[in-house]
XYZ file of C-alpha atoms in Angstrom:
535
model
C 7.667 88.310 126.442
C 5.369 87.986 129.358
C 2.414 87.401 126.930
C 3.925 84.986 124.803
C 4.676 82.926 127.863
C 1.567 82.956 129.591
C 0.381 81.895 126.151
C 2.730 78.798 126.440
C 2.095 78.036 130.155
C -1.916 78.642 129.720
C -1.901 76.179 125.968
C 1.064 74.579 125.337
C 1.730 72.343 128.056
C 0.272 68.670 127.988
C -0.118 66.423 131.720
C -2.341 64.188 130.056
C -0.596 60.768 128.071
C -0.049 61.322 124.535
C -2.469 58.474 123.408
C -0.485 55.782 120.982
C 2.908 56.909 123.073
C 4.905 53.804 123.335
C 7.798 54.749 125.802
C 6.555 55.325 129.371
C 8.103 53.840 131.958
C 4.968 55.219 134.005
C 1.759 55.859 132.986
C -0.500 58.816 134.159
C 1.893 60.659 135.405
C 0.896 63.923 135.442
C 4.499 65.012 134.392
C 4.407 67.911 132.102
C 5.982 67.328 128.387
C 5.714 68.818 124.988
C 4.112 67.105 122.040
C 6.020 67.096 118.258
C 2.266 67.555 117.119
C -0.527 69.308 119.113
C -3.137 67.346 117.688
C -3.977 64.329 120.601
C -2.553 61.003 119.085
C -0.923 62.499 116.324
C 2.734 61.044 115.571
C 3.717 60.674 119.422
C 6.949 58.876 118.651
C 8.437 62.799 118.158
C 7.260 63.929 122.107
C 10.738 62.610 123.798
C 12.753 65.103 121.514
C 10.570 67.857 121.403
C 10.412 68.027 125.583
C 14.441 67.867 125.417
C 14.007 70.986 123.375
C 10.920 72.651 125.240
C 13.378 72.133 128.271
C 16.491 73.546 126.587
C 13.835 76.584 125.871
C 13.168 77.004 129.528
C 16.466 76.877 130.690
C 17.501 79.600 128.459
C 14.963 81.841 129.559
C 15.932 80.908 132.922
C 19.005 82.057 132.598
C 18.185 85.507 131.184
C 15.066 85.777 133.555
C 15.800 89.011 135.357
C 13.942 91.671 133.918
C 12.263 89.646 131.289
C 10.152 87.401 133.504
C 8.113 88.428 136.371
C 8.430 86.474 139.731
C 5.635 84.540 139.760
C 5.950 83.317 136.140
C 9.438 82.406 136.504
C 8.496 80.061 139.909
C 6.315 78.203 137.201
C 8.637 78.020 134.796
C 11.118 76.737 136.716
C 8.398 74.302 138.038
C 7.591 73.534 134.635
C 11.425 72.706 133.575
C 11.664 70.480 136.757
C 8.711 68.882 135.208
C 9.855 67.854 132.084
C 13.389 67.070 133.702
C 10.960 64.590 135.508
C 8.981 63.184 132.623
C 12.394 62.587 130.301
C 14.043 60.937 133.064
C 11.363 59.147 135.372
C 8.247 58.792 132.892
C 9.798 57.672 129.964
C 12.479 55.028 128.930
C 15.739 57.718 127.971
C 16.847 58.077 124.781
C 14.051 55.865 122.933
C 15.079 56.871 119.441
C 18.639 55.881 120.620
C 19.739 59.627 118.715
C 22.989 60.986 120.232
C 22.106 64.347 119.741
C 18.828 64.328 121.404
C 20.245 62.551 124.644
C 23.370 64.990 125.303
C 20.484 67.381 124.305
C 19.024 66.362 127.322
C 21.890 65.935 129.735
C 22.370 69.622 128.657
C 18.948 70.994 130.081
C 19.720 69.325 133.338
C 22.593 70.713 133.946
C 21.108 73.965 132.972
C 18.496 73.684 135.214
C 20.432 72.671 138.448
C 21.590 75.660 139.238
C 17.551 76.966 139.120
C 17.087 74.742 141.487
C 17.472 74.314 145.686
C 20.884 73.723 146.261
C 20.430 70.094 147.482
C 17.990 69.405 144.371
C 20.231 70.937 141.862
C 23.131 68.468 143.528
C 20.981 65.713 142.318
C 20.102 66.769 139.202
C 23.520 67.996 138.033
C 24.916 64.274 139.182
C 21.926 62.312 137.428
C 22.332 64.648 134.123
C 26.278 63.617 134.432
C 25.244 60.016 135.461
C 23.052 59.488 132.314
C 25.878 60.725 130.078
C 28.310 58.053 131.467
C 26.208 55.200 131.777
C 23.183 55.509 128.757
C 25.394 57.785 126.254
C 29.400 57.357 126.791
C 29.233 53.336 127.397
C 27.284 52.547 124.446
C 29.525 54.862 122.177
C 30.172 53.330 118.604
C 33.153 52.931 116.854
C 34.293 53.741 113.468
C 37.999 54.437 112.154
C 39.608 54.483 115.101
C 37.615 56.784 116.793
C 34.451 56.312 120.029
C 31.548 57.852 118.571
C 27.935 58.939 120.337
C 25.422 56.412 118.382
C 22.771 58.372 116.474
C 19.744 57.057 115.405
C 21.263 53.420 115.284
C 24.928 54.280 113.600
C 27.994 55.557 114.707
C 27.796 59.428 112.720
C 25.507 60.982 110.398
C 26.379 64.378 108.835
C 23.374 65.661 110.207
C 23.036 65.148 113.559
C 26.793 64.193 114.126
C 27.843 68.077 114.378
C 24.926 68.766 116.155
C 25.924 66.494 118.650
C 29.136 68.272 118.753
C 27.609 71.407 119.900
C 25.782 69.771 122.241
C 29.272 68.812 124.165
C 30.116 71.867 123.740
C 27.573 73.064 125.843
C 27.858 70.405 128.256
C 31.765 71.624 128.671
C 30.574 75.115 129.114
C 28.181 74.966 131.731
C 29.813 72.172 133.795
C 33.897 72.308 133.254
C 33.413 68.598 133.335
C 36.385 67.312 131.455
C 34.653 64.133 130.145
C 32.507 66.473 127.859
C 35.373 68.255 126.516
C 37.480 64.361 125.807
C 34.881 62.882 124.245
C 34.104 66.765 122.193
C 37.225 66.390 121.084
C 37.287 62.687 119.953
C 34.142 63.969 118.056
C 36.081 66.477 116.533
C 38.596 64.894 115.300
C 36.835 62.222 113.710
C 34.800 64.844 111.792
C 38.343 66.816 110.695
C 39.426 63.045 109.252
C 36.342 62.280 107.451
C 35.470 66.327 106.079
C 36.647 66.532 102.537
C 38.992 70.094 102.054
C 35.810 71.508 100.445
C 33.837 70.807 103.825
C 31.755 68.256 101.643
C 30.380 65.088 103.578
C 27.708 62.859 103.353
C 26.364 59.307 104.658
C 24.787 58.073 107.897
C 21.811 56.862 109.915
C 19.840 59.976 109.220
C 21.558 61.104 106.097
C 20.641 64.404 104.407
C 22.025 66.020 101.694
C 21.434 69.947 102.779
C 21.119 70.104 106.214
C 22.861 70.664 109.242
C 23.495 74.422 109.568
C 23.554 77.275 112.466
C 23.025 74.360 115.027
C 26.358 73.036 113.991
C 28.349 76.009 114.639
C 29.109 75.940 118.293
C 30.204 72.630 118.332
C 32.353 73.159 115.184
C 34.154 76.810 116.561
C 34.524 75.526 119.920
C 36.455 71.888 119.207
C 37.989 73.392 116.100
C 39.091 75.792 118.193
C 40.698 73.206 121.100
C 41.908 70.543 118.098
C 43.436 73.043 116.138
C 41.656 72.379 113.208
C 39.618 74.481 110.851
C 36.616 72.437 111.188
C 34.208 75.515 109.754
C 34.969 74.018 106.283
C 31.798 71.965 107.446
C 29.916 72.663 104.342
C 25.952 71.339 105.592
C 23.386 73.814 104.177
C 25.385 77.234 103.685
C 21.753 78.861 102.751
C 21.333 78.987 106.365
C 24.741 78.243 107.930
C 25.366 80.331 110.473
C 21.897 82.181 111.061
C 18.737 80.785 111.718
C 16.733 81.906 109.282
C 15.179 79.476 106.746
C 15.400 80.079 103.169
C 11.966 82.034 102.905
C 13.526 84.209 105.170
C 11.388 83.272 108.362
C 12.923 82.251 111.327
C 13.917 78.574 111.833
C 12.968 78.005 115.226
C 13.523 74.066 116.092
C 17.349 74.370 116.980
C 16.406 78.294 118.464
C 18.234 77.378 121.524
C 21.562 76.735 119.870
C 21.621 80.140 118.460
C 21.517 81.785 121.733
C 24.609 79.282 123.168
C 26.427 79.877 119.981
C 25.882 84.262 120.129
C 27.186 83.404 124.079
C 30.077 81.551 123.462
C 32.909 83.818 122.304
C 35.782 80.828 121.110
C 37.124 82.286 117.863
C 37.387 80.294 114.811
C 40.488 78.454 113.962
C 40.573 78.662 110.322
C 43.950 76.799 109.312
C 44.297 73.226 108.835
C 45.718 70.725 110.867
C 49.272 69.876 109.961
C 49.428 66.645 111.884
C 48.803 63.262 108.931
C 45.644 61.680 110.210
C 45.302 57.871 109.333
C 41.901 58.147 107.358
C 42.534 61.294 105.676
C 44.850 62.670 103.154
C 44.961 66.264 102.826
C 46.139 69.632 100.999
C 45.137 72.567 99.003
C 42.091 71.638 97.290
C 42.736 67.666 97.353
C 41.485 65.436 100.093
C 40.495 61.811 100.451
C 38.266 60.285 103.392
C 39.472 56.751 103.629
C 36.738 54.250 105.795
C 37.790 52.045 108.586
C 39.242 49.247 105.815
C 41.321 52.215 104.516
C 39.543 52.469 101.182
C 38.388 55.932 99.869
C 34.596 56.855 101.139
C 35.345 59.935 99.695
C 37.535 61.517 96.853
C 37.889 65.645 96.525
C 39.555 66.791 93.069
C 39.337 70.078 91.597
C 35.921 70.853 92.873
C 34.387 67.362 92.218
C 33.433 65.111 94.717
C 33.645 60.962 94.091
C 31.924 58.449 95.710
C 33.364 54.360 96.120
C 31.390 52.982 92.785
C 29.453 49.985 93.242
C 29.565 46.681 90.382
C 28.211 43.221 91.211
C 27.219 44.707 95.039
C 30.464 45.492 95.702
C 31.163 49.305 96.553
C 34.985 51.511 96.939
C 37.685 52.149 94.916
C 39.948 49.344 93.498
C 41.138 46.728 90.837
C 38.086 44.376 89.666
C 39.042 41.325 88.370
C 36.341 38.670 86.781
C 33.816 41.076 88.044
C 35.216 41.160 91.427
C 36.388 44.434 93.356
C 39.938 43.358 95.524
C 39.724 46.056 98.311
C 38.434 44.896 101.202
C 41.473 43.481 103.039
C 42.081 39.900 104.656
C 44.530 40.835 106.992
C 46.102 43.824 108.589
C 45.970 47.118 106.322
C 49.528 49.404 106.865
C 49.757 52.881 105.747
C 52.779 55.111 105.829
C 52.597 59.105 105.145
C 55.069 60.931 103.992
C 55.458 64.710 103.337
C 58.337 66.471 101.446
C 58.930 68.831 98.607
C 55.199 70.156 98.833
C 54.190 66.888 98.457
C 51.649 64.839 100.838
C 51.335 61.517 100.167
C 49.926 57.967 101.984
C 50.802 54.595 101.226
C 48.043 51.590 102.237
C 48.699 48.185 101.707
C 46.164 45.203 102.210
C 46.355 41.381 101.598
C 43.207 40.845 99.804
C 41.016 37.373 98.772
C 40.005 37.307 95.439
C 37.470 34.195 93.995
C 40.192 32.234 93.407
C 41.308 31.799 96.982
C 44.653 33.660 96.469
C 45.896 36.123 98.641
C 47.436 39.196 96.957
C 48.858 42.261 98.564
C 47.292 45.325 97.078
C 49.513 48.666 97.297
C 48.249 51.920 96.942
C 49.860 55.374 96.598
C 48.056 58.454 97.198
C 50.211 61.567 96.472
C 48.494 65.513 95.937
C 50.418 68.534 95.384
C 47.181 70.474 96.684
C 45.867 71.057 93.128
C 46.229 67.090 91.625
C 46.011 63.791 92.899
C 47.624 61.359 91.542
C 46.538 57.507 92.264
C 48.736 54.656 91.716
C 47.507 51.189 92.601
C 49.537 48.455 92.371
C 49.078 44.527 92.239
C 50.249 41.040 91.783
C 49.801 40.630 87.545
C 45.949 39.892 87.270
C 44.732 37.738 84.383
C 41.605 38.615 82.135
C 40.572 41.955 81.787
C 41.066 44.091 85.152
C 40.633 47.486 85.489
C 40.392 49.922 88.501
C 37.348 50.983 89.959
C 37.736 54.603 90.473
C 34.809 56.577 91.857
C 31.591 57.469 91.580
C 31.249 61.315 90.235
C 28.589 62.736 92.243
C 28.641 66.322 93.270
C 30.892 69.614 91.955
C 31.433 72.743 93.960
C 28.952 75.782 92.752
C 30.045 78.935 94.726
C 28.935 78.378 98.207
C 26.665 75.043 97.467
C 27.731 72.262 95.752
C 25.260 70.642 92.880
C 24.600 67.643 91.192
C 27.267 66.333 88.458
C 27.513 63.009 86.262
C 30.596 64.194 85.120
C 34.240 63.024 85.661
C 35.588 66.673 85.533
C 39.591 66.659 84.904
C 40.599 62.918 84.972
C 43.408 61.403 83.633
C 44.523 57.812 83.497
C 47.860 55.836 82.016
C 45.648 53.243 80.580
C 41.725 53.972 79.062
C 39.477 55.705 81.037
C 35.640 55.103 80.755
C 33.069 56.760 82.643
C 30.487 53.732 82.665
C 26.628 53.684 83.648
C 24.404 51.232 84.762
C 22.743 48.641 81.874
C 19.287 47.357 84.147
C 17.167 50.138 85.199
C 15.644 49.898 89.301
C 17.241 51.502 92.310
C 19.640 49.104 92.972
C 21.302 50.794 89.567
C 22.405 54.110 90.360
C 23.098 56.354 87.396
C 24.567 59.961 88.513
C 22.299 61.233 85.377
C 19.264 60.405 86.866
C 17.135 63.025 88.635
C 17.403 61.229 91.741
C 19.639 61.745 94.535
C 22.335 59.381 96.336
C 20.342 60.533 99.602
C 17.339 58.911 97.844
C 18.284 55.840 96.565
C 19.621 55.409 99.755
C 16.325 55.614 101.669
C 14.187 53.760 99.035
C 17.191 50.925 99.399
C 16.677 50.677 103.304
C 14.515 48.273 104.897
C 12.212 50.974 107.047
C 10.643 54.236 105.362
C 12.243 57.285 104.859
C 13.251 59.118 108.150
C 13.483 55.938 110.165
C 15.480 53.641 107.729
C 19.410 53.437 108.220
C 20.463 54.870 104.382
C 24.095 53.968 104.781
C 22.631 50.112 105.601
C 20.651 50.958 102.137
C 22.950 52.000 99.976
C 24.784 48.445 100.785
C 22.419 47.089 98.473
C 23.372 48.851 95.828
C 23.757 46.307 92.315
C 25.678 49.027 90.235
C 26.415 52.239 89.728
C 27.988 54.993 87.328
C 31.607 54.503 87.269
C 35.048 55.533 86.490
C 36.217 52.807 85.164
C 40.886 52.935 84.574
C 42.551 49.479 82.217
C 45.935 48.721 83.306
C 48.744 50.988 82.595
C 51.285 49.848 79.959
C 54.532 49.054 80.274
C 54.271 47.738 83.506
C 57.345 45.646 84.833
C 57.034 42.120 84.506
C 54.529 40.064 86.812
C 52.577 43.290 88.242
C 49.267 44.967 87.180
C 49.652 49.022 87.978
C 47.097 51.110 87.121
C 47.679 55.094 87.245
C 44.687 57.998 87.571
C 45.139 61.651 88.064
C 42.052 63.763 89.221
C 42.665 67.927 88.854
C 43.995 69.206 85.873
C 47.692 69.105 84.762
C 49.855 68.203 81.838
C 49.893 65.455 79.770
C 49.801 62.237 82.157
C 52.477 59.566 81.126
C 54.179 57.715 83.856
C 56.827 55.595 83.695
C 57.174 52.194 86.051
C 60.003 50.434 86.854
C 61.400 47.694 89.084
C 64.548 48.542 91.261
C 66.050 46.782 94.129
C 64.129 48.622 96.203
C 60.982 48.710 94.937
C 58.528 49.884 92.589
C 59.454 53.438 91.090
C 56.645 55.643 89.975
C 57.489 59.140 88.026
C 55.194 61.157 86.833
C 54.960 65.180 85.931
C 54.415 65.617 89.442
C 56.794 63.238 91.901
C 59.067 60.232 91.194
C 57.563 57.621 94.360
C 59.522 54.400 95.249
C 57.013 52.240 96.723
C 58.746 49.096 99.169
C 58.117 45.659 98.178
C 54.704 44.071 99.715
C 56.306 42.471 102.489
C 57.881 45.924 103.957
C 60.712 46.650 106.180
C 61.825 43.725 109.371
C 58.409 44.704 111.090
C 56.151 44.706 107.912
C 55.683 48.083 107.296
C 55.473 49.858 104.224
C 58.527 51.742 102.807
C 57.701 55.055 100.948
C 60.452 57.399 99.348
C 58.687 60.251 97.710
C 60.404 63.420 96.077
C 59.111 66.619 93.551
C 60.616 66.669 89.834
């Protein structure tokens, strides 16, 4: 131990500016910080991250100093933690990469490192470290369904470096009881509960990555999960090295090292049963979810073990009738949902005026029901001329033991009128075919406007022309003056329901429910009426 940190103190700490470093405040500073590479000039945009996490280092030796560290290197390493404090806060603009993670990250090491400090100094440090939180983290917070998010790397979440953020409020709420860490942990939480498939499947976001997001995840997951009640260690990320640091080769992955020591430390026990409580932009049980997006339209569909993405045609992406070519789900007006569960049934009714080309504003109503092992989708519409058909997902990715792989295929899907799994005619990018080697992740990134690591692929993926896609006709025998079109994901029996107009409303039965869905206008307030019951 001694050795190894003589060895950092003696060649590992830089006073000198990073030549080609961008973000000082204050130049020759003398300030000590760590560099992302060693070599002098060498990609100096990473040095603002990399001294959050030589700090969070320190501290953590710091803390278990006594009988590790001798004396006189501990008054230099507390020396050289006060440093970098210095040089993250004073030297350099904060946050330059405007990364949630890495900010909290470094609110984090201050607080760890006040109580290092003399009393009066470690006043000041813990109230700037609190200070930067509220005024450069909490008040530019981002929002997205419903909830106030940290930004991260220019969005509101990524399933990267969202949970990691998480754990970082954890921290904060360990070390300083200050309740602001634990509200806005929560918030966090939550959020990530709504948007978490059952499977613990999620992608999308500023810094998207398929398979990542492990260990570092794991305090921030227990602890809120934990407080919310909700089994948020579904979080799938990259089970080959979920709750260990150890990379797949076996060695030891050493850039999130810190976390590991919070998260052997903390002793919150995991909550593994779901929350009972109907969230707005979720619908979930058994092994059925859907992750609806802030406009209430699926972002993600969960079905025995397959996972569906919103399909894209003519640049338009979700899940919904097309008509002439164009997709009627983004709504014009206020959206409603009502949830309802009975007879081991879960179910959520959204409804949304919509715009089509033709100027005319429909009401769109659609009826979400699971039993935990089926899903039954029912979408109905004012009667739609031409050829319409529902756009129904994008099959991307199947469970495969503990990982989940690739998959071009629909898996168990029914539908009351024909199904066809479609694929993209023009060839490019902007046509994503599920049978193509490359990833969603991908496409993503080569679809943004900056290169890969810096570009936004959520803001990428916009740009999608087409993609491979479920594509559902109408349903026959529909009553008079309404297009309804009917899809089951999971397996089950033969899939035949019946529609018919009452007094009040449209009544859906199928194997699995008979649904009475309230005319578009709703009850005296506008709200949608939903009777569901089992067979």
């Amino acid at each position: 131990m001694a050795r190894s940190l003589a060895f950092h103190l003696r060649e590992r700490v830089y006073t000198e500016d990073n030549p080609g470093y961008p973000n000082l405040r204050t130049r020759n500073s003398g300030l000590p910080y760590a560099r992302y590479v060693l070599e002098s000039g060498a990609h100096p945009i990473g040095d603002w991250p990399s001294t959050v996490w030589a700090l969070l280092q320190a501290v953590n030796i710091l803390d278990a100093a006594e009988g590790l560290v001798a004396d006189e290197q501990r008054a230099e390493l507390v020396e050289l933690a006060r440093g970098y404090w210095r040089w993250l806060t004073e030297a350099t603009f904060f946050n330059p990469q405007e990364a949630g993670n890495q900010a909290i990250g470094c609110v984090v090491g201050g607080l760890m490192l006040a109580p290092h400090l003399p009393p009066e100094e470690g006043r000041l440090v813990r109230s700037r470290a609190i200070s930067l939180y509220v005024d450069k983290i909490r008040a530019h917070r981002v929002g997205d369904r419903g909830a106030a998010l940290p930004p991260e790397h220019g969005g509101a979440y990524d399933n990267n470096y969202g949970p990691i953020s998480l754990s970082f409020l954890a921290q904060a709420h360990r070390i300083s009881g200050e309740e602001i860490f634990a509200e806005d942990g929560e918030a966090l939480a939550r959020y990530i509960d709504a948007r978490l498939t059952n499977g613990g499947y999620d992608n999308g976001g500023p810094r998207y990555s398929e398979q990542h997001s492990a260990f570092e995840s794991v305090l921030g997951l227990r602890y809120f999960g934990h407080r919310i009640g909700a089994d948020l260690g579904r979080y799938r990320g990259d089970s080959r090295w979920a709750r260990h640091a150890a990379k797949p080769d076996g060695g030891i992955d050493g850039h999130f090292a810190w976390m590991l020591v919070w998260q052997i430390q903390d002793t919150t026990p995991w909550h593994r049963t779901p929350s009972t409580e109907p969230l707005r932009h979720q619908l979930r049980a058994g092994t059925v979810s859907v992750a609806f997006d802030s406009k209430m339209t699926p972002s993600l569909v969960e079905a025995a073990g397959t996972y569906y993405l919103p399909a894209a045609v003519n640049r338009q992406h979700g899940f919904g009738p097309v008509v002439d070519g164009f997709l009627l789900c983004r709504p014009m007006g206020e959206v409603r949902v009502r949830d309802v569960r009975t007879d081991g049934l879960a179910a959520k009714l959204v409804t949304k005026p919509v715009v089509g080309r033709d100027h005319v504003l429909r009401h769109v109503r659609s009826l979400y029901v699971t039993d935990g092992t089926a899903l039954w989708v029912t979408v109905a519409v004012e009667h739609l001329d031409g050829a319409p058909y529902l756009l129904a997902g994008l099959p991307y990715a199947t469970d495969d033991g503990d990982r989940v792989r690739r998959t071009a295929e629909a898996g168990a899907v029914a539908s009351a009128g024909t199904l066809r799994l479609t694929h993209p005619g023009a060839e490019g990018v902007e046509h994503f075919d599920a049978r193509a080697e490359v990833t969603q992740e991908q496409a993503a990134f080569a679809l943004a406007a900056d290169p890969r690591g810096y570009g936004n692929p959520d803001e990428g993926w916009r740009h999608l022309v087409s993609s491979t896609a479920l594509e559902a006709e109408p349903a026959p025998g529909a009553p008079e003056g309404l297009s309804v079109f009917a899809v089951r994901y999971g397996k089950g029996a033969e899939f035949v329901p019946v529609f018919e107009a009452t007094p009040d409303g449209l009544r859906v039965r199928t194997e699995g429910f008979t649904a009475v869905i309230g005319e578009a206008a709703g009850d005296a307030r506008g709200e949608p009426e939903l009777t569901v019951s089992g067979c």
